[in-house]
Amino acid sequence: DKQLTQEELADRAGLSARYVGAIERASKSASVTVLGRIADALGVEAAVLLKRPKQ
């Protein structure tokens, strides 16, 4: 857990906070390029973002 706000993540990834929020709510889809930027901003591999959470 990186504990970033949407604004902090957006800033690190070079995206708008509104877009990051829309991706988080699943109202927008992210391209592979955007997923890569978010992964880089979080310091994780992009594949980590595609895994389903454990239940």
XYZ file of N, CA and C in Angstrom:
165
model
N 0.830 -1.197 0.000
C 0.000 0.000 0.000
C 0.866 1.249 0.000
N 0.655 2.096 -0.983
C 1.439 3.319 -1.106
C 0.798 4.502 -0.389
N -0.507 4.404 -0.081
C -1.221 5.460 0.642
C -1.066 6.836 -0.009
N -1.328 6.906 -1.307
C -1.297 8.171 -2.038
C -2.716 8.654 -2.278
N -2.881 9.956 -2.304
C -4.165 10.495 -2.737
C -4.230 10.386 -4.262
N -5.422 10.532 -4.799
C -5.567 10.532 -6.254
C -4.748 11.664 -6.859
N -4.716 12.796 -6.192
C -3.963 13.944 -6.689
C -2.465 13.644 -6.730
N -1.945 13.009 -5.672
C -0.521 12.668 -5.632
C -0.171 11.658 -6.718
N -1.009 10.641 -6.868
C -0.767 9.637 -7.901
C -0.830 10.274 -9.284
N -1.830 11.096 -9.504
C -1.977 11.767 -10.798
C -0.749 12.611 -11.109
N -0.267 13.347 -10.124
C 0.912 14.190 -10.318
C 2.130 13.345 -10.677
N 2.332 12.266 -9.956
C 3.482 11.392 -10.220
C 3.395 10.728 -11.589
N 2.179 10.419 -12.028
C 1.984 9.723 -13.303
C 1.789 10.684 -14.475
N 1.682 11.977 -14.198
C 1.460 12.942 -15.267
C 0.058 12.885 -15.834
N -0.909 12.576 -14.974
C -2.310 12.474 -15.378
C -3.136 13.457 -14.569
N -4.388 13.644 -14.956
C -5.268 14.491 -14.152
C -5.863 13.660 -13.021
N -6.119 14.302 -11.908
C -6.734 13.622 -10.767
C -8.124 13.119 -11.141
N -8.820 13.863 -11.971
C -10.155 13.446 -12.415
C -10.082 12.125 -13.189
N -9.087 12.010 -14.055
C -8.915 10.784 -14.844
C -8.542 9.608 -13.941
N -7.635 9.826 -13.005
C -7.248 8.769 -12.063
C -8.472 8.310 -11.269
N -9.292 9.251 -10.829
C -10.510 8.904 -10.094
C -11.472 8.094 -10.943
N -11.594 8.459 -12.209
C -12.494 7.735 -13.112
C -12.002 6.307 -13.348
N -10.694 6.135 -13.445
C -10.134 4.787 -13.597
C -10.410 3.978 -12.334
N -10.203 4.593 -11.184
C -10.423 3.898 -9.910
C -11.880 3.458 -9.752
N -12.808 4.287 -10.211
C -14.238 3.960 -10.119
C -14.697 3.046 -11.252
N -13.805 2.756 -12.180
C -14.093 1.919 -13.349
C -15.101 2.566 -14.291
N -15.180 3.893 -14.266
C -16.030 4.579 -15.235
C -15.247 4.931 -16.502
N -13.926 4.799 -16.441
C -13.046 4.960 -17.607
C -12.075 3.795 -17.620
N -11.692 3.384 -18.809
C -10.667 2.356 -18.961
C -9.327 3.029 -19.192
N -8.281 2.392 -18.709
C -6.933 2.925 -18.907
C -6.247 2.150 -20.027
N -5.523 2.864 -20.862
C -4.739 2.211 -21.907
C -3.526 1.534 -21.269
N -2.864 0.702 -22.043
C -1.648 0.052 -21.561
C -0.605 1.107 -21.196
N -0.522 2.157 -21.973
C 0.427 3.231 -21.694
C 0.128 3.888 -20.356
N -1.131 4.184 -20.106
C -1.527 4.813 -18.844
C -1.279 3.864 -17.677
N -1.596 2.580 -17.847
C -1.309 1.608 -16.787
C 0.180 1.582 -16.469
N 1.003 1.673 -17.490
C 2.452 1.719 -17.283
C 2.872 2.951 -16.507
N 2.274 4.080 -16.818
C 2.604 5.324 -16.103
C 2.183 5.249 -14.643
N 1.008 4.671 -14.396
C 0.532 4.516 -13.019
C 1.431 3.537 -12.266
N 1.781 2.432 -12.908
C 2.666 1.454 -12.272
C 4.009 2.087 -11.925
N 4.579 2.843 -12.847
C 5.843 3.529 -12.576
C 5.705 4.481 -11.396
N 4.600 5.207 -11.348
C 4.368 6.158 -10.257
C 4.255 5.453 -8.912
N 3.744 4.222 -8.934
C 3.593 3.441 -7.703
C 4.822 2.594 -7.387
N 5.730 2.478 -8.352
C 6.921 1.662 -8.146
C 6.641 0.172 -8.167
N 5.667 -0.235 -9.000
C 5.311 -1.652 -9.121
C 5.291 -2.037 -10.596
N 5.271 -3.344 -10.853
C 5.110 -3.837 -12.216
C 3.663 -3.624 -12.652
N 3.449 -3.343 -13.919
C 2.096 -3.101 -14.423
C 1.177 -4.296 -14.179
N 1.713 -5.504 -14.218
C 0.896 -6.707 -14.001
C 0.228 -6.695 -12.629
N 0.849 -6.066 -11.658
C 0.273 -5.980 -10.307
C -1.065 -5.251 -10.350
N -1.196 -4.286 -11.232
C -2.429 -3.503 -11.328
C -3.567 -4.300 -11.955
N -3.241 -5.382 -12.622
C -4.253 -6.171 -13.320
C -4.737 -7.372 -12.527
N -4.104 -7.652 -11.400
C -4.508 -8.798 -10.578
C -5.788 -8.488 -9.826
N -6.621 -9.506 -9.710
C -7.844 -9.367 -8.909
C -7.468 -9.416 -7.436
N -8.137 -8.617 -6.617
C -7.840 -8.666 -5.181
C -8.244 -10.015 -4.587
N -7.472 -10.466 -3.612
C -7.812 -11.718 -2.923
C -9.019 -11.487 -2.047
N -9.902 -12.497 -2.014
C -11.119 -12.342 -1.210
C -11.132 -13.244 -0.022
